[in-house]
Amino acid sequence: MEGFGGPLRQHRVIQTAELLVSELITNAIRHGSGPPLIQLTWNGRWLRIAVSDSSDRWPRKRATANTEPGGFGLQLLDRLARRWGVTPRHPGKTVWAELGLDS
């Protein structure tokens, strides 16, 4: 997130973005195939984080107990992202999340 400076440098959206980027990249490495590709898009109002991999397996929510490690990635997206989703691509998929300045 080094390239995002100016008025956003200390904004909470950057901290949230760092967490979600870490989560999405980790999931792409652990559950996907091929090297992940990340794209960040800032339009002045919202930040879009997109992580692509070449696996056709889509993420799915798991029922996890609070004592189990892992399994909370999609719950983080639900709680922290303005909206998120999965877009198919050939090959694989892109998991994306959007954060607004109020995130």
Short mmCIF file of N, CA and C in Angstrom, two decimals:
data_model
loop_
_atom_site.label_atom_id
_atom_site.label_comp_id
_atom_site.label_asym_id
_atom_site.label_seq_id
_atom_site.Cartn_x
_atom_site.Cartn_y
_atom_site.Cartn_z
N MET A 1 0.83 -1.19 0.00
CA MET A 1 0.00 0.00 0.00
C MET A 1 0.87 1.26 0.00
N GLU A 2 2.15 1.11 -0.25
CA GLU A 2 3.07 2.25 -0.21
C GLU A 2 2.71 3.34 -1.20
N GLY A 3 2.17 2.99 -2.36
CA GLY A 3 1.89 3.98 -3.39
C GLY A 3 0.72 4.89 -3.09
N PHE A 4 -0.10 4.55 -2.11
CA PHE A 4 -1.26 5.37 -1.77
C PHE A 4 -0.87 6.34 -0.67
N GLY A 5 -0.74 7.59 -1.02
CA GLY A 5 -0.31 8.58 -0.05
C GLY A 5 -1.34 9.68 0.08
N GLY A 6 -0.85 10.87 0.27
CA GLY A 6 -1.73 12.03 0.37
C GLY A 6 -2.68 11.91 1.54
N PRO A 7 -3.94 12.36 1.33
CA PRO A 7 -4.89 12.40 2.45
C PRO A 7 -5.29 11.02 2.96
N LEU A 8 -5.01 9.97 2.18
CA LEU A 8 -5.39 8.62 2.63
C LEU A 8 -4.35 7.96 3.49
N ARG A 9 -3.14 8.52 3.54
CA ARG A 9 -2.03 7.85 4.21
C ARG A 9 -2.40 7.35 5.61
N GLN A 10 -3.08 8.16 6.40
CA GLN A 10 -3.42 7.76 7.77
C GLN A 10 -4.89 7.33 7.90
N HIS A 11 -5.59 7.25 6.79
CA HIS A 11 -7.02 6.93 6.84
C HIS A 11 -7.24 5.45 7.18
N ARG A 12 -8.31 5.19 7.87
CA ARG A 12 -8.65 3.83 8.28
C ARG A 12 -8.83 2.89 7.09
N VAL A 13 -9.22 3.43 5.94
CA VAL A 13 -9.42 2.58 4.76
C VAL A 13 -8.12 1.89 4.36
N ILE A 14 -6.97 2.53 4.58
CA ILE A 14 -5.69 1.91 4.25
C ILE A 14 -5.43 0.72 5.17
N GLN A 15 -5.70 0.88 6.45
CA GLN A 15 -5.50 -0.23 7.38
C GLN A 15 -6.42 -1.40 7.05
N THR A 16 -7.66 -1.11 6.71
CA THR A 16 -8.60 -2.16 6.32
C THR A 16 -8.15 -2.81 5.02
N ALA A 17 -7.68 -2.01 4.08
CA ALA A 17 -7.21 -2.55 2.80
C ALA A 17 -6.02 -3.47 3.01
N GLU A 18 -5.09 -3.09 3.88
CA GLU A 18 -3.93 -3.94 4.14
C GLU A 18 -4.37 -5.30 4.68
N LEU A 19 -5.34 -5.31 5.57
CA LEU A 19 -5.85 -6.56 6.13
C LEU A 19 -6.49 -7.42 5.03
N LEU A 20 -7.34 -6.81 4.21
CA LEU A 20 -8.04 -7.57 3.18
C LEU A 20 -7.09 -8.04 2.07
N VAL A 21 -6.12 -7.21 1.71
CA VAL A 21 -5.12 -7.64 0.72
C VAL A 21 -4.38 -8.87 1.25
N SER A 22 -3.96 -8.82 2.49
CA SER A 22 -3.25 -9.95 3.09
C SER A 22 -4.12 -11.20 3.07
N GLU A 23 -5.37 -11.06 3.44
CA GLU A 23 -6.29 -12.20 3.49
C GLU A 23 -6.52 -12.77 2.09
N LEU A 24 -6.78 -11.92 1.11
CA LEU A 24 -7.07 -12.40 -0.24
C LEU A 24 -5.85 -13.05 -0.89
N ILE A 25 -4.67 -12.46 -0.70
CA ILE A 25 -3.46 -13.05 -1.25
C ILE A 25 -3.17 -14.40 -0.57
N THR A 26 -3.30 -14.45 0.74
CA THR A 26 -3.07 -15.71 1.46
C THR A 26 -4.02 -16.80 0.97
N ASN A 27 -5.29 -16.45 0.80
CA ASN A 27 -6.25 -17.45 0.31
C ASN A 27 -5.92 -17.90 -1.10
N ALA A 28 -5.50 -16.97 -1.96
CA ALA A 28 -5.14 -17.33 -3.34
C ALA A 28 -3.95 -18.28 -3.35
N ILE A 29 -2.99 -18.07 -2.47
CA ILE A 29 -1.82 -18.94 -2.39
C ILE A 29 -2.19 -20.30 -1.80
N ARG A 30 -2.98 -20.30 -0.74
CA ARG A 30 -3.31 -21.55 -0.04
C ARG A 30 -4.31 -22.41 -0.81
N HIS A 31 -5.30 -21.78 -1.44
CA HIS A 31 -6.41 -22.53 -2.02
C HIS A 31 -6.47 -22.46 -3.54
N GLY A 32 -5.73 -21.55 -4.13
CA GLY A 32 -5.76 -21.40 -5.58
C GLY A 32 -4.63 -22.15 -6.23
N SER A 33 -4.39 -21.83 -7.49
CA SER A 33 -3.25 -22.41 -8.19
C SER A 33 -2.61 -21.32 -9.03
N GLY A 34 -1.34 -21.46 -9.27
CA GLY A 34 -0.61 -20.44 -10.01
C GLY A 34 -0.34 -19.23 -9.14
N PRO A 35 0.54 -18.37 -9.59
CA PRO A 35 0.84 -17.17 -8.80
C PRO A 35 -0.35 -16.20 -8.83
N PRO A 36 -0.70 -15.63 -7.68
CA PRO A 36 -1.82 -14.67 -7.66
C PRO A 36 -1.42 -13.35 -8.30
N LEU A 37 -2.40 -12.68 -8.83
CA LEU A 37 -2.22 -11.35 -9.41
C LEU A 37 -3.11 -10.39 -8.63
N ILE A 38 -2.54 -9.27 -8.19
CA ILE A 38 -3.31 -8.30 -7.42
C ILE A 38 -3.44 -7.00 -8.22
N GLN A 39 -4.62 -6.41 -8.15
CA GLN A 39 -4.85 -5.12 -8.79
C GLN A 39 -5.59 -4.23 -7.79
N LEU A 40 -5.07 -3.02 -7.60
CA LEU A 40 -5.71 -2.03 -6.74
C LEU A 40 -6.16 -0.88 -7.63
N THR A 41 -7.42 -0.47 -7.44
CA THR A 41 -7.97 0.64 -8.23
C THR A 41 -8.57 1.65 -7.27
N TRP A 42 -8.15 2.90 -7.37
CA TRP A 42 -8.67 3.99 -6.53
C TRP A 42 -9.32 5.02 -7.45
N ASN A 43 -10.58 5.35 -7.22
CA ASN A 43 -11.26 6.33 -8.07
C ASN A 43 -11.56 7.63 -7.35
N GLY A 44 -11.00 7.82 -6.17
CA GLY A 44 -11.24 9.04 -5.41
C GLY A 44 -12.33 8.88 -4.36
N ARG A 45 -13.17 7.88 -4.51
CA ARG A 45 -14.25 7.62 -3.55
C ARG A 45 -14.16 6.23 -2.93
N TRP A 46 -13.65 5.27 -3.70
CA TRP A 46 -13.53 3.91 -3.19
C TRP A 46 -12.29 3.24 -3.74
N LEU A 47 -11.83 2.23 -3.01
CA LEU A 47 -10.68 1.43 -3.38
C LEU A 47 -11.18 0.03 -3.71
N ARG A 48 -10.82 -0.46 -4.87
CA ARG A 48 -11.17 -1.83 -5.27
C ARG A 48 -9.91 -2.68 -5.21
N ILE A 49 -9.99 -3.79 -4.47
CA ILE A 49 -8.92 -4.76 -4.35
C ILE A 49 -9.36 -5.99 -5.13
N ALA A 50 -8.55 -6.43 -6.06
CA ALA A 50 -8.88 -7.62 -6.85
C ALA A 50 -7.69 -8.56 -6.86
N VAL A 51 -7.92 -9.81 -6.50
CA VAL A 51 -6.87 -10.83 -6.50
C VAL A 51 -7.34 -11.98 -7.38
N SER A 52 -6.53 -12.28 -8.38
CA SER A 52 -6.87 -13.34 -9.33
C SER A 52 -5.91 -14.51 -9.18
N ASP A 53 -6.44 -15.72 -9.42
CA ASP A 53 -5.60 -16.91 -9.51
C ASP A 53 -6.19 -17.80 -10.60
N SER A 54 -5.49 -18.86 -10.94
CA SER A 54 -5.92 -19.70 -12.06
C SER A 54 -6.73 -20.92 -11.63
N SER A 55 -7.18 -20.97 -10.39
CA SER A 55 -8.00 -22.07 -9.91
C SER A 55 -9.48 -21.79 -10.19
N ASP A 56 -10.20 -22.83 -10.58
CA ASP A 56 -11.64 -22.71 -10.80
C ASP A 56 -12.43 -22.88 -9.51
N ARG A 57 -11.77 -23.23 -8.41
CA ARG A 57 -12.45 -23.39 -7.11
C ARG A 57 -12.79 -22.03 -6.54
N TRP A 58 -14.07 -21.79 -6.32
CA TRP A 58 -14.52 -20.52 -5.75
C TRP A 58 -14.46 -20.59 -4.22
N PRO A 59 -14.25 -19.45 -3.58
CA PRO A 59 -14.25 -19.44 -2.12
C PRO A 59 -15.64 -19.79 -1.59
N ARG A 60 -15.64 -20.41 -0.43
CA ARG A 60 -16.92 -20.73 0.21
C ARG A 60 -16.80 -20.49 1.70
N LYS A 61 -17.90 -20.09 2.28
CA LYS A 61 -17.91 -19.86 3.73
C LYS A 61 -17.87 -21.20 4.44
N ARG A 62 -17.08 -21.23 5.50
CA ARG A 62 -17.00 -22.42 6.33
C ARG A 62 -17.58 -22.10 7.69
N ALA A 63 -18.24 -23.09 8.26
CA ALA A 63 -18.68 -22.95 9.65
C ALA A 63 -17.48 -23.27 10.52
N THR A 64 -17.03 -22.28 11.29
CA THR A 64 -15.86 -22.49 12.14
C THR A 64 -16.19 -22.08 13.57
N ALA A 65 -15.56 -22.79 14.48
CA ALA A 65 -15.67 -22.41 15.89
C ALA A 65 -14.65 -21.31 16.16
N ASN A 66 -14.90 -20.50 17.13
CA ASN A 66 -13.98 -19.42 17.48
C ASN A 66 -12.61 -19.93 17.91
N THR A 67 -12.52 -21.20 18.24
CA THR A 67 -11.25 -21.75 18.69
C THR A 67 -10.42 -22.31 17.54
N GLU A 68 -10.99 -22.40 16.33
CA GLU A 68 -10.26 -22.94 15.19
C GLU A 68 -9.46 -21.85 14.49
N PRO A 69 -8.24 -22.18 14.06
CA PRO A 69 -7.48 -21.19 13.29
C PRO A 69 -8.02 -21.13 11.85
N GLY A 70 -8.08 -19.95 11.29
CA GLY A 70 -8.49 -19.81 9.90
C GLY A 70 -9.99 -19.92 9.70
N GLY A 71 -10.38 -19.76 8.45
CA GLY A 71 -11.79 -19.90 8.09
C GLY A 71 -12.61 -18.63 8.25
N PHE A 72 -11.95 -17.50 8.52
CA PHE A 72 -12.68 -16.27 8.76
C PHE A 72 -12.57 -15.25 7.63
N GLY A 73 -11.90 -15.62 6.54
CA GLY A 73 -11.64 -14.67 5.46
C GLY A 73 -12.89 -14.06 4.85
N LEU A 74 -13.88 -14.90 4.53
CA LEU A 74 -15.10 -14.37 3.93
C LEU A 74 -15.93 -13.60 4.95
N GLN A 75 -15.81 -13.97 6.20
CA GLN A 75 -16.49 -13.19 7.24
C GLN A 75 -15.88 -11.80 7.34
N LEU A 76 -14.55 -11.71 7.19
CA LEU A 76 -13.90 -10.40 7.18
C LEU A 76 -14.40 -9.56 6.00
N LEU A 77 -14.49 -10.18 4.83
CA LEU A 77 -15.00 -9.46 3.66
C LEU A 77 -16.42 -8.96 3.91
N ASP A 78 -17.27 -9.83 4.46
CA ASP A 78 -18.65 -9.44 4.75
C ASP A 78 -18.72 -8.22 5.67
N ARG A 79 -17.85 -8.21 6.68
CA ARG A 79 -17.92 -7.15 7.70
C ARG A 79 -17.22 -5.86 7.29
N LEU A 80 -16.13 -5.98 6.53
CA LEU A 80 -15.29 -4.80 6.29
C LEU A 80 -15.46 -4.17 4.90
N ALA A 81 -15.84 -4.96 3.92
CA ALA A 81 -15.95 -4.42 2.57
C ALA A 81 -17.32 -3.79 2.34
N ARG A 82 -17.34 -2.74 1.55
CA ARG A 82 -18.61 -2.12 1.14
C ARG A 82 -19.41 -3.14 0.34
N ARG A 83 -18.71 -3.84 -0.55
CA ARG A 83 -19.26 -4.97 -1.28
C ARG A 83 -18.10 -5.81 -1.79
N TRP A 84 -18.38 -7.07 -2.10
CA TRP A 84 -17.35 -7.96 -2.60
C TRP A 84 -17.99 -9.04 -3.46
N GLY A 85 -17.17 -9.75 -4.21
CA GLY A 85 -17.71 -10.80 -5.05
C GLY A 85 -16.60 -11.59 -5.72
N VAL A 86 -17.03 -12.49 -6.58
CA VAL A 86 -16.12 -13.34 -7.35
C VAL A 86 -16.53 -13.24 -8.81
N THR A 87 -15.55 -13.02 -9.67
CA THR A 87 -15.79 -12.93 -11.10
C THR A 87 -15.00 -14.04 -11.78
N PRO A 88 -15.69 -14.85 -12.62
CA PRO A 88 -14.96 -15.89 -13.33
C PRO A 88 -14.06 -15.29 -14.40
N ARG A 89 -12.95 -15.95 -14.66
CA ARG A 89 -12.06 -15.58 -15.76
C ARG A 89 -11.48 -16.86 -16.32
N HIS A 90 -10.84 -16.77 -17.42
CA HIS A 90 -10.32 -17.98 -18.04
C HIS A 90 -8.81 -17.92 -18.08
N PRO A 91 -8.09 -18.75 -17.38
CA PRO A 91 -8.62 -19.69 -16.39
C PRO A 91 -8.76 -19.03 -15.03
N GLY A 92 -9.58 -19.60 -14.19
CA GLY A 92 -9.64 -19.19 -12.79
C GLY A 92 -10.73 -18.20 -12.45
N LYS A 93 -10.37 -17.31 -11.52
CA LYS A 93 -11.35 -16.38 -10.95
C LYS A 93 -10.64 -15.17 -10.39
N THR A 94 -11.42 -14.13 -10.13
CA THR A 94 -10.93 -12.95 -9.41
C THR A 94 -11.86 -12.71 -8.23
N VAL A 95 -11.29 -12.64 -7.05
CA VAL A 95 -12.06 -12.28 -5.85
C VAL A 95 -11.75 -10.80 -5.61
N TRP A 96 -12.80 -10.00 -5.47
CA TRP A 96 -12.63 -8.56 -5.33
C TRP A 96 -13.43 -8.02 -4.15
N ALA A 97 -12.97 -6.90 -3.66
CA ALA A 97 -13.65 -6.21 -2.56
C ALA A 97 -13.52 -4.71 -2.78
N GLU A 98 -14.55 -3.98 -2.42
CA GLU A 98 -14.52 -2.53 -2.52
C GLU A 98 -14.66 -1.91 -1.14
N LEU A 99 -13.80 -0.92 -0.89
CA LEU A 99 -13.83 -0.18 0.38
C LEU A 99 -14.10 1.28 0.06
N GLY A 100 -15.06 1.87 0.77
CA GLY A 100 -15.30 3.30 0.64
C GLY A 100 -14.55 4.06 1.70
N LEU A 101 -14.52 5.37 1.58
CA LEU A 101 -13.82 6.18 2.59
C LEU A 101 -14.41 6.01 3.98
N ASP A 102 -15.65 5.53 4.05
CA ASP A 102 -16.27 5.31 5.35
C ASP A 102 -15.98 3.92 5.90
N SER A 103 -15.19 3.12 5.19
CA SER A 103 -14.87 1.74 5.64
C SER A 103 -13.89 1.76 6.79
#
